[in-house]
Tab-separated table of C-alpha atoms in Angstrom:
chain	number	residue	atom	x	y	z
A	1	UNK	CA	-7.871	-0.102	-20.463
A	2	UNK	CA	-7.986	3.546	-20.759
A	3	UNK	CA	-10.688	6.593	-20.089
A	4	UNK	CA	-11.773	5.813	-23.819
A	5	UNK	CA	-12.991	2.300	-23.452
A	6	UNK	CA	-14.892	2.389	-20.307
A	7	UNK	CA	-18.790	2.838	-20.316
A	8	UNK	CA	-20.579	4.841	-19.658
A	9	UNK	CA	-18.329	7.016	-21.178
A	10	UNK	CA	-20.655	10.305	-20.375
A	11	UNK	CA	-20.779	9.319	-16.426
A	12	UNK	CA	-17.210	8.435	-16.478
A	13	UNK	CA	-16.653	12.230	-18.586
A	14	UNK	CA	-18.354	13.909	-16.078
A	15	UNK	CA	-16.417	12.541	-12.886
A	16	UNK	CA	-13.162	13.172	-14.221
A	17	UNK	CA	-14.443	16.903	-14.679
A	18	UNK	CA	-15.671	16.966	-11.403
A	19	UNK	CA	-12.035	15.481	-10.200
A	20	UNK	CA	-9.729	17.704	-12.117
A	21	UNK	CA	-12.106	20.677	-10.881
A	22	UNK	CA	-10.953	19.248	-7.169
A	23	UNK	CA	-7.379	19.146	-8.189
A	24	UNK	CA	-7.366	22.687	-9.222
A	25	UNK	CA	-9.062	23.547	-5.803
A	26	UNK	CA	-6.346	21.553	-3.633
A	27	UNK	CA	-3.653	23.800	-5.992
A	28	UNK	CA	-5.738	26.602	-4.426
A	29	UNK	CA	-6.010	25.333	-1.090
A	30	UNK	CA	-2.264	24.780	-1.304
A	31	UNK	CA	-1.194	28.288	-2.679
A	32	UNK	CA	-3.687	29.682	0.409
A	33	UNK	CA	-1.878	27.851	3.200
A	34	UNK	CA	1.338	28.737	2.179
A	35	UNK	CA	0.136	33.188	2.472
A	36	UNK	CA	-1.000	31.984	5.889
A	37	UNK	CA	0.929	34.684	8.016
A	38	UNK	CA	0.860	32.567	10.981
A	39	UNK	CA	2.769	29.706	9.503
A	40	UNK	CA	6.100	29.508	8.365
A	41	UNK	CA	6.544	28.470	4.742
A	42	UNK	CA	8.640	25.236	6.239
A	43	UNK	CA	5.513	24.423	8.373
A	44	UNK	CA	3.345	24.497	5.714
A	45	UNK	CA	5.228	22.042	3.592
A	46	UNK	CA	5.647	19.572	6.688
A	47	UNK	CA	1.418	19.702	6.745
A	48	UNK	CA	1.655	19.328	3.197
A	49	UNK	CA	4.263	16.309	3.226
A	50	UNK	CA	2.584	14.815	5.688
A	51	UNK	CA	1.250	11.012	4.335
A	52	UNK	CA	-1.869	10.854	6.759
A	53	UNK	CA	-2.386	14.554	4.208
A	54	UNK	CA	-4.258	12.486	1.864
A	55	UNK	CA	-5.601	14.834	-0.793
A	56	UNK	CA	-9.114	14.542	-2.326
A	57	UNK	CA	-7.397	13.303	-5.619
A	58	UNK	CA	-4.486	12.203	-6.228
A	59	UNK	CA	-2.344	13.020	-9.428
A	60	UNK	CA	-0.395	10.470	-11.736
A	61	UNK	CA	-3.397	7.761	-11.187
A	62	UNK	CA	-6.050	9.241	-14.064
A	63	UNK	CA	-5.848	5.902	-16.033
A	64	UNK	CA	-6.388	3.631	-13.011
A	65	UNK	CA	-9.151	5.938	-11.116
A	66	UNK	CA	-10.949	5.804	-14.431
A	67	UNK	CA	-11.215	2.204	-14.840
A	68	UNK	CA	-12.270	1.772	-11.426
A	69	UNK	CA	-14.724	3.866	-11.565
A	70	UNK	CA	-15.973	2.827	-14.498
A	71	UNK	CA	-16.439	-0.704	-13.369
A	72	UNK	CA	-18.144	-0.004	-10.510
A	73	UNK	CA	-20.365	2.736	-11.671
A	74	UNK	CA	-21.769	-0.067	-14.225
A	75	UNK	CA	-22.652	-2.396	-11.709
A	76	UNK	CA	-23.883	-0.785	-9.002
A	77	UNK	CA	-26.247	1.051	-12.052
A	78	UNK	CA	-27.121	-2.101	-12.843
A	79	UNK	CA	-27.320	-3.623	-9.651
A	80	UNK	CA	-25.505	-6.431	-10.178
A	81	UNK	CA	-22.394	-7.920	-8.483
A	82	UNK	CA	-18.656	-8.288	-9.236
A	83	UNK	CA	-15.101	-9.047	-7.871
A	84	UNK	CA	-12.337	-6.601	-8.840
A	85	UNK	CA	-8.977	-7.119	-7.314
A	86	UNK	CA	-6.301	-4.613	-7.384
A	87	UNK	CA	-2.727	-5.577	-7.180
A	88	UNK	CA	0.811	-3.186	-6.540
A	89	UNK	CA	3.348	-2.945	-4.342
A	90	UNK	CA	3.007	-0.546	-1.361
A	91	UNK	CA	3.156	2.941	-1.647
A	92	UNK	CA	1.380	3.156	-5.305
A	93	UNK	CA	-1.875	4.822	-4.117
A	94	UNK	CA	-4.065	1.531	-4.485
A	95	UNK	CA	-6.322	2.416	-1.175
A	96	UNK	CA	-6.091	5.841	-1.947
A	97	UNK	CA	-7.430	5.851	-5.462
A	98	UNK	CA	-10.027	3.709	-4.763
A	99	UNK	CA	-11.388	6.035	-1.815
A	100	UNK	CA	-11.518	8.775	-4.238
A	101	UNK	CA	-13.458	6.597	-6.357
A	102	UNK	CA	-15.957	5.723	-3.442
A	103	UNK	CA	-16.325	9.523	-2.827
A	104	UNK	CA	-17.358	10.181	-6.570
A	105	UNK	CA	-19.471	7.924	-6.726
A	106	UNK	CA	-21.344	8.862	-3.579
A	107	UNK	CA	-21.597	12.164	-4.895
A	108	UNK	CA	-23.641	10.073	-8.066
A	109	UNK	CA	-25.653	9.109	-6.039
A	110	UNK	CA	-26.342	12.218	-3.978
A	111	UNK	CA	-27.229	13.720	-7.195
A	112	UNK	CA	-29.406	10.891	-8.242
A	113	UNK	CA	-27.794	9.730	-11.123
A	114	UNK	CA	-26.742	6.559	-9.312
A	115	UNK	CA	-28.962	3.752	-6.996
A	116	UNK	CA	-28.018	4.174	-3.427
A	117	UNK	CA	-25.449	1.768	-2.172
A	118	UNK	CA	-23.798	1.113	0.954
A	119	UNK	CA	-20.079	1.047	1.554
A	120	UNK	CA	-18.233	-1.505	3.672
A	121	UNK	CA	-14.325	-1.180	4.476
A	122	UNK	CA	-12.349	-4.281	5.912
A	123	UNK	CA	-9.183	-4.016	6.999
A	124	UNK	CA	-6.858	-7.098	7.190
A	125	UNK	CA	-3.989	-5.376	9.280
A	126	UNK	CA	-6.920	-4.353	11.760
A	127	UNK	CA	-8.120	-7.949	12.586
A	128	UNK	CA	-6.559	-9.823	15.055
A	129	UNK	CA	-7.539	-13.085	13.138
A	130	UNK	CA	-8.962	-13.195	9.128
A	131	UNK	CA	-12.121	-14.858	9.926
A	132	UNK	CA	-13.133	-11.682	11.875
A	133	UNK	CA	-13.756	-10.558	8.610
A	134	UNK	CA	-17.360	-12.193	8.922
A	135	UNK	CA	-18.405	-10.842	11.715
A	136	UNK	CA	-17.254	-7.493	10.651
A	137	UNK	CA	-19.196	-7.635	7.682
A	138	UNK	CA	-22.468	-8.898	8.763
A	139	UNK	CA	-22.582	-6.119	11.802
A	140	UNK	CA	-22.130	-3.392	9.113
A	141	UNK	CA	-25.141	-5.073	6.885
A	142	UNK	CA	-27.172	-5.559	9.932
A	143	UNK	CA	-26.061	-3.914	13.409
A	144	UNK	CA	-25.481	-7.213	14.945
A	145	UNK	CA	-22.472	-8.799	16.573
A	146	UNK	CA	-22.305	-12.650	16.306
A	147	UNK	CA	-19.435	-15.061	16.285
A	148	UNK	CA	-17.617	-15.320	12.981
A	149	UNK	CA	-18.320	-19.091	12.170
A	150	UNK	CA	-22.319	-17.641	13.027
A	151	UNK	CA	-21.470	-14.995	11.176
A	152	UNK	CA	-20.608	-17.149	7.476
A	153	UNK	CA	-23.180	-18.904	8.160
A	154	UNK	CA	-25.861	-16.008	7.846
A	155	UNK	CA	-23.888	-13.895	4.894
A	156	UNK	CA	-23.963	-17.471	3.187
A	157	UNK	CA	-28.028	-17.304	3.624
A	158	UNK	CA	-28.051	-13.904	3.082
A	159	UNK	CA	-26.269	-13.206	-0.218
A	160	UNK	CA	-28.152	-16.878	-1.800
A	161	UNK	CA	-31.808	-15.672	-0.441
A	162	UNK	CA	-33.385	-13.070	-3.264
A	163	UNK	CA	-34.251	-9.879	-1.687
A	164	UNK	CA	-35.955	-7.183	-3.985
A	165	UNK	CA	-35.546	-4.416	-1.555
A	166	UNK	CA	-31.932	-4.972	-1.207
A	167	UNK	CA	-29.361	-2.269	-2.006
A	168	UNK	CA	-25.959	-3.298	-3.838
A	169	UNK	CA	-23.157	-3.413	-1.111
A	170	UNK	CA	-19.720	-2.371	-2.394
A	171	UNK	CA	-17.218	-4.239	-0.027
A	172	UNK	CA	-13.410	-2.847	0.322
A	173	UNK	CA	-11.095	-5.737	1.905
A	174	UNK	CA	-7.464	-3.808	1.939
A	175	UNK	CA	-4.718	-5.827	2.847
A	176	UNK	CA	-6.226	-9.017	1.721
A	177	UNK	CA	-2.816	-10.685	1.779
A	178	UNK	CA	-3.189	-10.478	5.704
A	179	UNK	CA	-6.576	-12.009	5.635
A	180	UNK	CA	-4.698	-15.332	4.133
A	181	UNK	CA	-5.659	-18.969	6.262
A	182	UNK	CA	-4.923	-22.679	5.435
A	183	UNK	CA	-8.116	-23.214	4.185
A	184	UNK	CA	-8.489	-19.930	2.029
A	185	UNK	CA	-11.872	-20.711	3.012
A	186	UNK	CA	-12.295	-16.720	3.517
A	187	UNK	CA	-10.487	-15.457	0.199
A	188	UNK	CA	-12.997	-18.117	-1.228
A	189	UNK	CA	-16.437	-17.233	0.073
A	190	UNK	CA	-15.850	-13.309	-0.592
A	191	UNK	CA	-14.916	-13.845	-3.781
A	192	UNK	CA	-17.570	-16.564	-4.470
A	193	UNK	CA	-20.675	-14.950	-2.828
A	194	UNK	CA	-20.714	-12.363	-5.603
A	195	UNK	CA	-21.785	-15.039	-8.035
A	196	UNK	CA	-24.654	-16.013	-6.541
A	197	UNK	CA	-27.560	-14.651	-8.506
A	198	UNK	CA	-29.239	-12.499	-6.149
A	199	UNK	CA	-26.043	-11.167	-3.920
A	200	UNK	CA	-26.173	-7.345	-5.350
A	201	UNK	CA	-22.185	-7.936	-3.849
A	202	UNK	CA	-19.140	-5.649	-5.260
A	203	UNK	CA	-16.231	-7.083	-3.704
A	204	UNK	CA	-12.951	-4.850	-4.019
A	205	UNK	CA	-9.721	-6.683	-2.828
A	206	UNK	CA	-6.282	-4.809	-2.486
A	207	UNK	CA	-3.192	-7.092	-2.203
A	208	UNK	CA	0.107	-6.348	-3.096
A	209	UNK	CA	0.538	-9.528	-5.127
A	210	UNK	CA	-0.478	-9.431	-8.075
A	211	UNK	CA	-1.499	-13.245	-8.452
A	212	UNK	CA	-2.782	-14.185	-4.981
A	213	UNK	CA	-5.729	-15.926	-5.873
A	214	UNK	CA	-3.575	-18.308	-8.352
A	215	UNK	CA	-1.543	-19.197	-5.691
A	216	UNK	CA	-3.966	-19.479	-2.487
A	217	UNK	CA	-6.816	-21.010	-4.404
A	218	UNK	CA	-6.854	-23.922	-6.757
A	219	UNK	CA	-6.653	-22.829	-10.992
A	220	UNK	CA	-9.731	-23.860	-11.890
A	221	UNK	CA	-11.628	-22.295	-8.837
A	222	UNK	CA	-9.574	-19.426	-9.382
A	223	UNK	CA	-10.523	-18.949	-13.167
A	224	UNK	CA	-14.150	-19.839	-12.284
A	225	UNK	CA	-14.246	-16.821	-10.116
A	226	UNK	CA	-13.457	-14.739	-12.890
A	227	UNK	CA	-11.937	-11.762	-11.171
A	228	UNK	CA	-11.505	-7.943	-12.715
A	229	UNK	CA	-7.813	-7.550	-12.319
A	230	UNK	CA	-5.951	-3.891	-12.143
A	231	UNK	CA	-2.563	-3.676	-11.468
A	232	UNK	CA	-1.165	-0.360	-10.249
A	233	UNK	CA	2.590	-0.033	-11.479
A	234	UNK	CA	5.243	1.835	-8.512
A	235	UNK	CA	5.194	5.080	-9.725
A	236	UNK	CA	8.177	6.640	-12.228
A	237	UNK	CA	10.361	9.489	-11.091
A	238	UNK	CA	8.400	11.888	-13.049
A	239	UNK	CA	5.218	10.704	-11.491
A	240	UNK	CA	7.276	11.001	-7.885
A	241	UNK	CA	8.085	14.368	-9.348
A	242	UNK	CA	4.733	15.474	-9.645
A	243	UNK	CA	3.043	13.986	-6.921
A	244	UNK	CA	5.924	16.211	-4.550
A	245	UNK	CA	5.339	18.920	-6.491
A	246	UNK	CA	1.157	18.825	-6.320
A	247	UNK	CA	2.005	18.891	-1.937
A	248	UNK	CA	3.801	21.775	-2.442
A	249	UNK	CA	2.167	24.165	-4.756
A	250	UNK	CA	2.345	27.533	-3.953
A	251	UNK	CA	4.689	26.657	-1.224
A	252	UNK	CA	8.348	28.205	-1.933
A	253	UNK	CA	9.980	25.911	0.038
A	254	UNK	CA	12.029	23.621	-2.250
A	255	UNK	CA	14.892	24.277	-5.100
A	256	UNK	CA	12.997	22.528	-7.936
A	257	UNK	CA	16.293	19.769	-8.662
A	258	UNK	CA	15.693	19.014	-5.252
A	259	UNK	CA	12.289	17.379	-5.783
A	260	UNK	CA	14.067	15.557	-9.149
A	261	UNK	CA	16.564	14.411	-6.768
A	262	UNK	CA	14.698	12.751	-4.268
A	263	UNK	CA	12.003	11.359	-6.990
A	264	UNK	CA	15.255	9.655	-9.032
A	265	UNK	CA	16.489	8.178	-5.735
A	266	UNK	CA	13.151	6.712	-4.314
A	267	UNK	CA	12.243	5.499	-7.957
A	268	UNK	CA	15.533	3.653	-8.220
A	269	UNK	CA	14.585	1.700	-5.169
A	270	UNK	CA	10.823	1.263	-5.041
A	271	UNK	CA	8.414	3.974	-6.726
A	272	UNK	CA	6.666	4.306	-3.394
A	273	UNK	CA	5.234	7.742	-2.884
A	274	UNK	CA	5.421	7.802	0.949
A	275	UNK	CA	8.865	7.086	0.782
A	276	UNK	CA	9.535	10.006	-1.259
A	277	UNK	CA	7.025	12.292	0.814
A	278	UNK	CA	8.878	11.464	4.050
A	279	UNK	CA	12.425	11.952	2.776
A	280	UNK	CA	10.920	15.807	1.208
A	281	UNK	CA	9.483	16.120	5.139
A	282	UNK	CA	12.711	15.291	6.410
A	283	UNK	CA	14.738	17.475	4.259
A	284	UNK	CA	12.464	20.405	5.428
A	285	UNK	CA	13.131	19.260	9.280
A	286	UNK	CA	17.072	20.018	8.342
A	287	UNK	CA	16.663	22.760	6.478
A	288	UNK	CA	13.887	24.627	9.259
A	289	UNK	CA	16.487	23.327	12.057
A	290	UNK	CA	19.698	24.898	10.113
A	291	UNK	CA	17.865	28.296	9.796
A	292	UNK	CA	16.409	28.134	13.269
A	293	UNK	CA	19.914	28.252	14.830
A	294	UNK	CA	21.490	30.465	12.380
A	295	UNK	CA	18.362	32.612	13.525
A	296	UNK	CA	19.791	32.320	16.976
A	297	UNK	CA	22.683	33.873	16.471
A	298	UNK	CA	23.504	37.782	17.158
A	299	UNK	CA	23.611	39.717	13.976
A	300	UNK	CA	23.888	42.885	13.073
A	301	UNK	CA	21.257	43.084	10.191
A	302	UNK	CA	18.407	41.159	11.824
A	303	UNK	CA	15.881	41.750	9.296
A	304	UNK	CA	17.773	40.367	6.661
A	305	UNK	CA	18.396	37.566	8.389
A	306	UNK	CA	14.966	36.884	9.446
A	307	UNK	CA	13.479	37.414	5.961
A	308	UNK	CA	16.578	35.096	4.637
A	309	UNK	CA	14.877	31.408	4.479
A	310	UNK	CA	16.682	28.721	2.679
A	311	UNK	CA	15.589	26.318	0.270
A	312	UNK	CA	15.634	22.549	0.555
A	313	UNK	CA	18.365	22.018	-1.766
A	314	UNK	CA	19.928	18.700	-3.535
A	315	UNK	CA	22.198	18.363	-0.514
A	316	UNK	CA	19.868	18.520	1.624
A	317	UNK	CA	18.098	15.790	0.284
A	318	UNK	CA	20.539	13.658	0.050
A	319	UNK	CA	21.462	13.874	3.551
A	320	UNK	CA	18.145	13.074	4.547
A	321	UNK	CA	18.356	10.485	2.384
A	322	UNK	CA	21.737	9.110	3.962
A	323	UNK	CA	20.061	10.068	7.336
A	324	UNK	CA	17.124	7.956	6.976
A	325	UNK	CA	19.089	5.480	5.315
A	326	UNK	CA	21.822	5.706	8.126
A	327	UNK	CA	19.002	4.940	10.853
A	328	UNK	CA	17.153	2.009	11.755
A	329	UNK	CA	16.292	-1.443	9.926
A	330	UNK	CA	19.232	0.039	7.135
A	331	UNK	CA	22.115	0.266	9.459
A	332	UNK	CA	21.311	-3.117	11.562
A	333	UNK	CA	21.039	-4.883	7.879
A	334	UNK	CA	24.165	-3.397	7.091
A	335	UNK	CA	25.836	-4.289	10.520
A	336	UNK	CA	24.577	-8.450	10.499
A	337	UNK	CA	26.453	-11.299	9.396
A	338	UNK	CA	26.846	-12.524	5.925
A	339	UNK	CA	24.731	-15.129	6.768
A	340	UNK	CA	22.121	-13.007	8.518
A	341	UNK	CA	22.048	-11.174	5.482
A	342	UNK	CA	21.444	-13.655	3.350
A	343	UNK	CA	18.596	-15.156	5.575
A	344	UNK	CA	16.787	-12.052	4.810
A	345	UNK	CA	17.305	-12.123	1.491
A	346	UNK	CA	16.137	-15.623	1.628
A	347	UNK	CA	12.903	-14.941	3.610
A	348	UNK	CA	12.306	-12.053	1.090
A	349	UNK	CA	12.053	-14.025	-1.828
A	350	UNK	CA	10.351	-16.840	-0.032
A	351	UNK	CA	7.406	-14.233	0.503
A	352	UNK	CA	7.452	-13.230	-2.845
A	353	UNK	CA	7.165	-17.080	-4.125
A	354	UNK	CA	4.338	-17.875	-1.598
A	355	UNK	CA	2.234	-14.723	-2.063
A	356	UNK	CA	2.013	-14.129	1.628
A	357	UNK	CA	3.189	-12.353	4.422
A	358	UNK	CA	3.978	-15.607	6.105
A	359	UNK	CA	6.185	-19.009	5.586
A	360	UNK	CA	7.915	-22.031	6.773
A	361	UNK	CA	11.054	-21.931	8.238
A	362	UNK	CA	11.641	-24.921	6.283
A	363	UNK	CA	10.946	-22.891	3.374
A	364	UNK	CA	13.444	-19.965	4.195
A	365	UNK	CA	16.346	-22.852	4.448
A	366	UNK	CA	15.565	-24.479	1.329
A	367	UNK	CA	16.055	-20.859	-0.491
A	368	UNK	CA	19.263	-19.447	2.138
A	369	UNK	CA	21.241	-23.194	0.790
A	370	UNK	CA	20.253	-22.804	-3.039
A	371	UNK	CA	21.982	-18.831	-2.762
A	372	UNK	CA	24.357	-20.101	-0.821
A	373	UNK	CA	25.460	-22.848	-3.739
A	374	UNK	CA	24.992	-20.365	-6.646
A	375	UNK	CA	26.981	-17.777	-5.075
A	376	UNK	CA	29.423	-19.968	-3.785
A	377	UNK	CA	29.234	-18.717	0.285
A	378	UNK	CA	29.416	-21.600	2.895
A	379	UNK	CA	26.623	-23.442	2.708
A	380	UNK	CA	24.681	-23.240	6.554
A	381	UNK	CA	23.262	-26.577	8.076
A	382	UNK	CA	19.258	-26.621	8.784
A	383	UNK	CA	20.353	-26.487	12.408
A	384	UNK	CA	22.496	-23.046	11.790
A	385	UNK	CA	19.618	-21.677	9.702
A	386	UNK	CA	17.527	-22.396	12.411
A	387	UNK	CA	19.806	-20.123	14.628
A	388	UNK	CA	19.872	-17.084	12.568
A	389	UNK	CA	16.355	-17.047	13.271
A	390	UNK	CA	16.340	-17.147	16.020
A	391	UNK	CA	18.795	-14.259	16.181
A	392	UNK	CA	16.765	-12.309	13.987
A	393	UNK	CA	13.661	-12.788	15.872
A	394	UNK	CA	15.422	-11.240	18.892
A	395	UNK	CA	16.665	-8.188	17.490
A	396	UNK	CA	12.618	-8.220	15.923
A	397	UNK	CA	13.520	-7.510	12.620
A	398	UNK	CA	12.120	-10.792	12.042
A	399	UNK	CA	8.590	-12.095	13.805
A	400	UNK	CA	8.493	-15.692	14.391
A	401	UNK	CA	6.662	-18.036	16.170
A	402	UNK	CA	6.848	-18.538	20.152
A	403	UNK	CA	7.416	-21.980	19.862
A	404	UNK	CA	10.622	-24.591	19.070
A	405	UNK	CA	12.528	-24.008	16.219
A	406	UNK	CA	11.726	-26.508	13.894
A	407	UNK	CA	11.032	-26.288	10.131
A	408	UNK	CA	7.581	-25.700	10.257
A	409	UNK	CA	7.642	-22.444	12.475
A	410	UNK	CA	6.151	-19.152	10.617
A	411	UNK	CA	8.055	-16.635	10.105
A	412	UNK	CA	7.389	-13.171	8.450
A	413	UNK	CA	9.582	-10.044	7.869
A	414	UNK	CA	8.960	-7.075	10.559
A	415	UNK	CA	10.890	-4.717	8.071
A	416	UNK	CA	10.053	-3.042	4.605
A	417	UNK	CA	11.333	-5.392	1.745
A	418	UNK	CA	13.174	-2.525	-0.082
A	419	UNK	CA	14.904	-1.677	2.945
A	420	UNK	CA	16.983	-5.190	2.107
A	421	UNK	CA	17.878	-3.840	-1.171
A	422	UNK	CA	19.001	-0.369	-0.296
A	423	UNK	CA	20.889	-1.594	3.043
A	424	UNK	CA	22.593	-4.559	0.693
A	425	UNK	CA	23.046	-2.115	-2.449
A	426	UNK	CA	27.349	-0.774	-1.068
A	427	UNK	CA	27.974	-5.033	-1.123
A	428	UNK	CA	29.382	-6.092	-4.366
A	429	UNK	CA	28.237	-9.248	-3.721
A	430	UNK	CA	25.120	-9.215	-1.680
A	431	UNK	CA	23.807	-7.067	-3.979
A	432	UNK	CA	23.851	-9.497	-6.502
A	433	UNK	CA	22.109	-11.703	-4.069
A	434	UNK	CA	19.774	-8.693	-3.288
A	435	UNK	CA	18.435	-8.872	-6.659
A	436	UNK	CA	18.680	-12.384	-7.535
C-alpha cells in the first residue's frame, strides 16, 4: 500500500508535511551541534551515532509510517477497534516508526482533529513471564494492580461490557515473540478482544516473524482474527546510506565512500541500521583516538596540527568492521568445533521454523543430523548433541534450561543470528551450511 491509497488522504497529507517539516529541523539541529565550539566534530558524531539518539523521524520508512498511520488514524476517528501486526527482522525501525506515528497522532489530537485516545506500551523483553502482560494492561486502564489470571478476567469483562464514555485504547505489545506460552492463550485474547463489539481496542503487535500467528495459533482462528499485516523489509545499502548520512548532517566528520562502505558491508549481512550506526561510532572512536595521540606528540607547527582532524575513511571502517567482527560472539563462533558450529546453525534454523525464541532440544538434534547427512560431516548421536549443549550453555552463548539434558529441555540462542553467518562466512563449507 502506498501514501496514495490510504484514507483519509487529506489527514494522512498533512502529517507527512508536518514530518518532513521535522526532518528538515533535525538537519538543522544536526548542522547546529556540529558549530558547537565546545565539542569536537568527532564528539558530535558519537552523540549523533549513538542508537538510544532516536530522531523524531526517521528517513527511508515514508511508505511504512504512512500506512500506519493511516490505519490507525481511521479507527481511532471512528472509534472502532483493530489488530495490526508488524513483522521484520531487528534493526528495521519497526518500534521506531511506529512511535513516530503515536507522536503524530497525539499531536491530532492536541489540535482537535482527532478523539482523544490513550496509549499503552507492553514490552515482552521487560516481563519476567508473558501473562504479566494482563496485569500490566489493566493497571494502565485503571490504576490498579491485581494478579494476572484476576487481571484476564476483568479486561475479558471489560472490553465485552458497552461503555459509551469509553475512549479508544491503542495498545503497543513489542516483542510479541517473547510474550509466546503453550497455550497462546495470551497472543489469543489480545488479538481476539478487539472483535468484540464494544472494545474501542487497537492492538499493535511487533514480532520479528512475519507469520507468528499461523504458526502459534490454529489456521482457522488465525484467519478469523483477521489481522492488518505490514512487513518492514531490512533496509538496502542506499537506505543504510542515508540513514548514516541523516546522523551526520552538517557534521564533517566522515569521507563520504566511507559511509557507502560500511552501508554495503552491513547490508550484505543483515540491513540492520544499528549495526551500521555502531560500526560508523566505532570508526570515529579510531579515528578521534589516532588523532588524539598524534596530538600528543611534540611538533613544531602546533596549530597546524591541532586544526589537522582526519576523516573516517574506508580503512577505517573496515577495521572497525574487522574489530567488531574480531571481538566477541564472532571470534568464539569462529574458534568452536565443527560440530559446535553446526549446533548453532542448527538451533538457528530451528528458531526460524518454530517462530519463537525458544525450542526443544529434541528439535535442535533432529535439524544438527539432517545437515549433518546432506553435507556429508559425521553424523553426532542424540547423546553427543546433547553434550554440545551443554558446552554451549557454559560458555552462555547458548541459554538452556537448569535441568537434565534430555530432549525436551528449551533452549534459545544468547547471540545475534547474523553473527552465525558473518563468523561462518571465511568456511567454505560452513558457509554453505550457514545459509542452507
Amino acid at each position: 500500500m502506498r501514501l496514495q491509497d490510504i484514507q483519509p488522504t487529506t489527514a494522512v497529507s498533512a502529517v507527512m508535511l508536518r514530518r518532513a517539516s521535522r526532518l528538515g529541523t533535525n538537519s538543522s539541529n544536526g548542522r547546529a551541534m556540529a558549530g558547537d565550539a565546545s565539542q569536537s566534530v568527532y564528539e558530535v558524531a558519537r552523540q549523533q551515532l549513538h542508537v538510544s539518539a532516536v530522531p523524531d523521524t526517521l528517513p527511508c520508512r515514508e511508505d511504512e509510517f504512512a500506512e500506519i498511520y493511516g490505519h490507525l488514524y481511521n479507527t481511532i476517528e471512528e472509534r472502532n477497534s483493530m489488530c495490526l501486526y508488524i513483522s521484520g527482522v531487528p534493526g528495521t525501525g519497526k518500534t521506531a516508526t511506529v512511535h513516530e506515528v503515536i507522536r503524530s497522532l497525539q499531536e491530532s489530537v492536541e489540535a482537535e482533529d482527532l478523539p482523544e485516545f490513550q496509549y499503552i506500551e507492553l514490552n515482552g523483553m521487560k516481563m519476567t513471564e508473558p501473562a504479566q502482560a494482563y496485569t500490566q494492561l489493566w493497571q494502565a486502564i485503571t490504576g490498579d494492580k491485581v494478579t494476572s489470571k484476576h487481571a484476564a478476567q476483568l479486561l475479558e469483562k471489560h472490553f465485552s461490557t458497552p461503555s459509551p464514555r469509553r475512549h479508544t485504547y491503542v495498545v503497543l505489545m513489542d516483542e510479541l515473540d517473547l510474550l509466546v506460552t503453550k497455550s497462546q492463550s495470551i497472543m489469543y485474547n489480545f488479538f481476539d478482544w478487539p472483535h468484540r463489539p464494544h472494545a474501542k481496542l487497537v492492538v499493535v503487535a511487533i514480532a520479528n516473524t512475519m507469520d507468528l500467528p499461523e504458526r502459534m495459533l490454529h489456521h482457522k482462528v488465525s484467519s478469523r482474527l483477521g489481522l492488518t499485516r505490514i512487513n518492514f523489509q531490512p533496509y538496502s545499502y542506499h537506505q543504510l546510506m542515508t540513514i548514516v548520512q541523516s546522523r551526520l548532517e552538517g557534521c564533517m566528520a566522515f569521507d563520504s565512500d566511507a559511509i557507502e562502505l560500511c552501508a554495503r558491508k552491513i547490508s550484505a549481512v543483515s540491513g540492520d541500521a544499528r549495526r551500521a550506526l555502531d560500526v560508523c561510532r566505532r570508526a570515529v572512536e579510531i579515528v578521534e583516538a589516532d588523532w588524539r595521540r598524534d596530538a600528543e606528540k611534540p611538533r613544531k607547527d602546533k596549530a597546524g596540527a591541532a586544526a589537522s582532524r582526519p576523516l573516517v575513511t574506508m580503512m577505517v571502517i573496515d577495521r572497525a568492521v574487522k574489530e567488531m567482527y574480531a571481538s566477541g560472539h564472532i571470534a568464539f563462533i569462529q574458534s568452536a568445533s565443527l560440530q559446535q558450529k553446526v549446533f548453532l546453525v542448527a538451533l538457528r534454523a530451528a528458531i526460524r521454523k518454530a517462530g519463537i525464541p525458544e525450542v526443544s532440544l529434541g528439535d535442535v538434534a533432529f535439524i544438527h543430523r539432517q545437515l549433518c547427512q546432506m553435507h556429508k560431516l559425521t553424523m553426532p548421536s542424540y547423546e553427543q548433541i546433547a553434550k554440545i549443549c551443554s558446552q554451549l550453555g557454559a560458555t552462555r552463548c547458548i541459554l538452556t534450561e537448569s535441568s537434565i539434558l534430555d530432549v525436551h529441555q528449551q533452549v534459545r540462542l544468547a547471540i545475534a543470528e547474523d553473527d552465525i553467518a558473518v563468523a561462518l562466512r571465511p568456511d567454505p563449507v560452513l558457509r554453505k551450511i550457514a545459509v542452507s
